[in-house]
Amino acid sequence: LGLVEMTRVLARGGRLVLSTPLNFRHPVDWISRGDATELVKEVEKHGLAVESAFDGLRYAEIKDRRGSSEEWQVAVVVARRS
């Protein structure tokens, strides 16, 4: 997840907003990550305090100039470094 580096560069008191899927080209990889509960566990493992978390957010990725799009269900975690 790259959380080691994100935590390292995040200033004390700074917020991290993490959402998935982060890689739309390979959605299968993100399905294996689970829901917001799984992301919360990963974020907390790296010493960040979770302020909020939710899943079920719908994100529409615009594919072309005609407005074709694909929808993704997105999980979001907001955490703070103490």
Coordinates of N, CA, C and O in Angstrom, one line a residue:
L1 N 0.8 -1.2 0.0 CA 0.0 0.0 0.0 C 0.8 1.3 0.0 O 0.3 2.3 -0.2
G2 N 2.1 1.2 0.3 CA 2.9 2.4 0.3 C 2.7 3.2 1.6 O 3.2 4.4 1.6
L3 N 2.1 2.7 2.6 CA 1.8 3.4 3.8 C 3.1 3.8 4.6 O 3.1 4.8 5.3
V4 N 4.1 3.0 4.5 CA 5.3 3.3 5.2 C 5.8 4.7 4.7 O 6.1 5.6 5.5
E5 N 5.9 4.9 3.4 CA 6.4 6.1 2.8 C 5.4 7.3 3.1 O 5.8 8.4 3.4
M6 N 4.1 7.0 2.9 CA 3.1 8.1 3.2 C 3.2 8.6 4.6 O 3.2 9.8 4.9
T7 N 3.4 7.6 5.6 CA 3.5 8.0 7.0 C 4.8 8.8 7.2 O 4.8 9.7 8.0
R8 N 5.9 8.3 6.6 CA 7.2 9.0 6.8 C 7.1 10.4 6.4 O 7.7 11.3 7.1
V9 N 6.5 10.7 5.2 CA 6.6 12.1 4.7 C 5.4 13.0 5.2 O 5.4 14.2 5.1
L10 N 4.5 12.4 5.9 CA 3.3 13.1 6.5 C 3.8 13.9 7.7 O 4.3 13.3 8.7
A11 N 3.6 15.2 7.7 CA 4.0 16.0 8.9 C 3.1 15.7 10.1 O 2.0 15.2 10.0
R12 N 3.7 15.8 11.3 CA 3.0 15.6 12.5 C 1.7 16.5 12.5 O 1.8 17.7 12.2
G13 N 0.6 15.9 12.8 CA -0.7 16.6 12.8 C -1.3 16.6 11.4 O -2.4 17.1 11.2
G14 N -0.6 16.2 10.4 CA -1.0 16.1 9.0 C -2.1 15.1 8.8 O -2.1 14.1 9.5
R15 N -2.9 15.3 7.8 CA -3.9 14.3 7.4 C -3.6 13.5 6.2 O -3.1 14.1 5.2
L16 N -4.0 12.3 6.2 CA -3.9 11.4 5.0 C -5.3 11.1 4.6 O -6.1 10.6 5.4
V17 N -5.6 11.3 3.3 CA -6.9 10.9 2.8 C -6.5 9.8 1.8 O -5.9 10.0 0.7
L18 N -7.0 8.5 2.1 CA -6.6 7.4 1.3 C -7.9 6.8 0.7 O -8.9 6.6 1.4
S19 N -7.9 6.7 -0.6 CA -9.1 6.1 -1.3 C -8.7 5.0 -2.2 O -7.6 4.9 -2.7
T20 N -9.6 4.0 -2.4 CA -9.4 2.9 -3.3 C -10.6 2.9 -4.3 O -11.7 3.3 -3.9
P21 N -10.5 2.3 -5.4 CA -9.3 1.9 -6.0 C -8.4 3.0 -6.5 O -8.9 4.0 -6.9
L22 N -7.1 2.8 -6.3 CA -6.2 3.8 -6.7 C -5.6 3.5 -8.1 O -5.0 4.4 -8.8
N23 N -5.8 2.3 -8.6 CA -5.3 1.9 -9.9 C -6.4 1.3 -10.7 O -6.8 0.2 -10.5
F24 N -7.0 2.1 -11.5 CA -8.2 1.7 -12.3 C -7.9 0.7 -13.4 O -8.8 0.1 -13.9
R25 N -6.6 0.6 -13.7 CA -6.3 -0.4 -14.8 C -6.4 -1.8 -14.4 O -6.5 -2.7 -15.2
H26 N -6.2 -2.1 -13.1 CA -6.2 -3.4 -12.5 C -7.2 -3.5 -11.4 O -6.8 -3.8 -10.2
P27 N -8.5 -3.4 -11.6 CA -9.5 -3.4 -10.5 C -9.5 -4.7 -9.7 O -9.8 -4.7 -8.5
V28 N -9.0 -5.8 -10.3 CA -9.0 -7.1 -9.6 C -8.1 -7.0 -8.4 O -8.3 -7.6 -7.3
D29 N -6.9 -6.3 -8.5 CA -6.0 -6.1 -7.4 C -6.7 -5.4 -6.2 O -6.4 -5.7 -5.1
W30 N -7.6 -4.5 -6.5 CA -8.2 -3.7 -5.4 C -9.4 -4.5 -4.8 O -9.6 -4.3 -3.6
I31 N -10.0 -5.4 -5.5 CA -11.1 -6.2 -4.9 C -10.5 -7.1 -3.8 O -11.1 -7.2 -2.8
S32 N -9.2 -7.5 -4.0 CA -8.6 -8.3 -3.0 C -8.3 -7.6 -1.7 O -7.9 -8.2 -0.7
R33 N -8.3 -6.2 -1.8 CA -7.9 -5.4 -0.6 C -9.0 -5.4 0.4 O -8.8 -5.0 1.6
G34 N -10.3 -5.7 0.0 CA -11.4 -5.6 1.0 C -12.0 -4.3 1.1 O -11.8 -3.4 0.2
D35 N -12.8 -4.0 2.1 CA -13.5 -2.8 2.3 C -12.8 -1.8 3.2 O -11.6 -2.0 3.5
A36 N -13.5 -0.8 3.6 CA -12.9 0.3 4.4 C -12.4 -0.3 5.7 O -11.4 0.2 6.3
T37 N -13.0 -1.3 6.3 CA -12.5 -1.9 7.5 C -11.1 -2.5 7.3 O -10.3 -2.3 8.2
E38 N -10.8 -3.1 6.2 CA -9.5 -3.6 6.0 C -8.5 -2.5 5.8 O -7.3 -2.5 6.3
L39 N -8.9 -1.4 5.2 CA -8.0 -0.2 5.0 C -7.7 0.4 6.4 O -6.6 0.8 6.6
V40 N -8.7 0.5 7.2 CA -8.5 1.1 8.6 C -7.5 0.3 9.3 O -6.6 0.8 9.9
K41 N -7.5 -1.0 9.3 CA -6.6 -1.9 9.9 C -5.1 -1.6 9.4 O -4.2 -1.5 10.2
E42 N -5.0 -1.5 8.1 CA -3.7 -1.2 7.5 C -3.2 0.2 8.0 O -2.0 0.3 8.3
V43 N -4.0 1.2 8.0 CA -3.6 2.5 8.3 C -3.2 2.6 9.8 O -2.2 3.2 10.2
E44 N -4.0 2.0 10.7 CA -3.7 1.9 12.1 C -2.4 1.2 12.4 O -1.7 1.5 13.3
K45 N -2.1 0.1 11.6 CA -0.9 -0.6 11.8 C 0.3 0.3 11.6 O 1.4 0.0 12.2
H46 N 0.2 1.4 10.9 CA 1.3 2.3 10.6 C 1.3 3.5 11.5 O 2.0 4.5 11.3
G47 N 0.5 3.4 12.6 CA 0.6 4.4 13.6 C -0.3 5.7 13.4 O -0.1 6.7 14.0
L48 N -1.2 5.6 12.4 CA -2.0 6.8 12.1 C -3.4 6.6 12.8 O -3.9 5.5 13.0
A49 N -3.9 7.7 13.3 CA -5.2 7.7 14.0 C -6.3 8.0 13.0 O -6.4 9.0 12.4
V50 N -7.2 7.0 12.8 CA -8.3 7.1 11.8 C -9.3 8.1 12.4 O -9.9 7.9 13.5
E51 N -9.7 9.1 11.6 CA -10.7 10.0 12.0 C -12.1 9.7 11.4 O -13.1 9.9 12.0
S52 N -12.1 9.1 10.2 CA -13.3 8.6 9.6 C -13.0 7.6 8.5 O -11.9 7.6 7.9
A53 N -13.9 6.8 8.2 CA -13.8 5.8 7.1 C -15.2 5.4 6.7 O -16.1 5.3 7.4
F54 N -15.3 5.2 5.4 CA -16.5 4.7 4.8 C -16.3 4.1 3.4 O -15.3 4.3 2.8
D55 N -17.2 3.3 3.0 CA -17.1 2.7 1.7 C -18.5 2.9 1.0 O -19.5 3.3 1.6
G56 N -18.6 2.5 -0.2 CA -19.8 2.7 -0.9 C -19.9 4.0 -1.7 O -20.9 4.2 -2.4
L57 N -18.9 4.8 -1.6 CA -18.8 6.0 -2.4 C -18.7 5.6 -3.9 O -17.9 4.8 -4.2
R58 N -19.5 6.2 -4.8 CA -19.4 5.9 -6.2 C -18.6 7.0 -6.9 O -18.8 8.2 -6.7
Y59 N -17.6 6.5 -7.7 CA -16.8 7.4 -8.5 C -17.0 7.0 -9.9 O -16.9 5.9 -10.3
A60 N -17.2 8.0 -10.8 CA -17.4 7.8 -12.2 C -16.1 8.3 -12.9 O -15.7 9.5 -12.8
E61 N -15.4 7.4 -13.5 CA -14.2 7.7 -14.3 C -14.6 8.0 -15.7 O -15.2 7.1 -16.4
I62 N -14.4 9.2 -16.2 CA -14.7 9.6 -17.5 C -13.7 9.0 -18.5 O -12.5 9.2 -18.3
K63 N -14.3 8.3 -19.5 CA -13.4 7.6 -20.4 C -13.0 8.3 -21.7 O -12.0 8.1 -22.2
D64 N -14.0 9.2 -22.2 CA -13.7 9.9 -23.4 C -14.5 11.2 -23.5 O -15.2 11.5 -22.6
R65 N -14.3 11.9 -24.6 CA -14.9 13.2 -24.8 C -16.5 13.1 -24.9 O -17.2 14.1 -24.7
R66 N -17.0 11.9 -25.3 CA -18.4 11.7 -25.4 C -19.1 11.6 -24.1 O -20.3 11.6 -24.0
G67 N -18.3 11.5 -23.0 CA -18.9 11.3 -21.7 C -19.1 9.9 -21.2 O -19.7 9.6 -20.2
S68 N -18.5 8.9 -22.0 CA -18.6 7.5 -21.6 C -17.9 7.4 -20.2 O -16.8 8.1 -20.0
S69 N -18.4 6.6 -19.4 CA -17.8 6.5 -18.0 C -17.9 5.1 -17.5 O -18.7 4.3 -18.0
E70 N -17.2 4.8 -16.5 CA -17.2 3.6 -15.8 C -17.3 3.9 -14.3 O -16.6 4.8 -13.8
E71 N -18.2 3.3 -13.6 CA -18.4 3.6 -12.1 C -17.6 2.6 -11.3 O -17.6 1.4 -11.6
W72 N -17.0 3.1 -10.2 CA -16.3 2.3 -9.2 C -16.8 2.5 -7.9 O -17.2 3.7 -7.5
Q73 N -16.9 1.5 -7.0 CA -17.2 1.7 -5.6 C -15.9 2.0 -4.9 O -14.9 1.3 -5.1
V74 N -15.9 3.0 -4.2 CA -14.6 3.5 -3.5 C -14.7 3.5 -2.0 O -15.8 3.9 -1.5
A75 N -13.7 3.1 -1.4 CA -13.5 3.1 0.1 C -12.6 4.3 0.4 O -11.6 4.6 -0.3
V76 N -12.9 5.0 1.5 CA -12.1 6.2 1.9 C -11.8 6.1 3.3 O -12.6 5.8 4.2
V77 N -10.5 6.4 3.7 CA -10.1 6.5 5.1 C -9.4 7.8 5.2 O -8.5 8.2 4.4
V78 N -9.8 8.6 6.3 CA -9.1 9.8 6.6 C -8.4 9.6 8.0 O -9.0 9.2 8.9
A79 N -7.1 9.8 8.0 CA -6.3 9.6 9.2 C -5.3 10.7 9.5 O -5.0 11.5 8.6
R80 N -4.9 10.9 10.7 CA -4.0 11.9 11.2 C -2.8 11.3 11.8 O -2.9 10.4 12.6
R81 N -1.7 11.9 11.5 CA -0.4 11.5 12.2 C -0.3 12.4 13.5 O -0.3 13.6 13.4
S82 N -0.1 11.7 14.6 CA 0.1 12.4 15.9 C 1.5 12.8 16.1 O 2.4 12.4 15.4

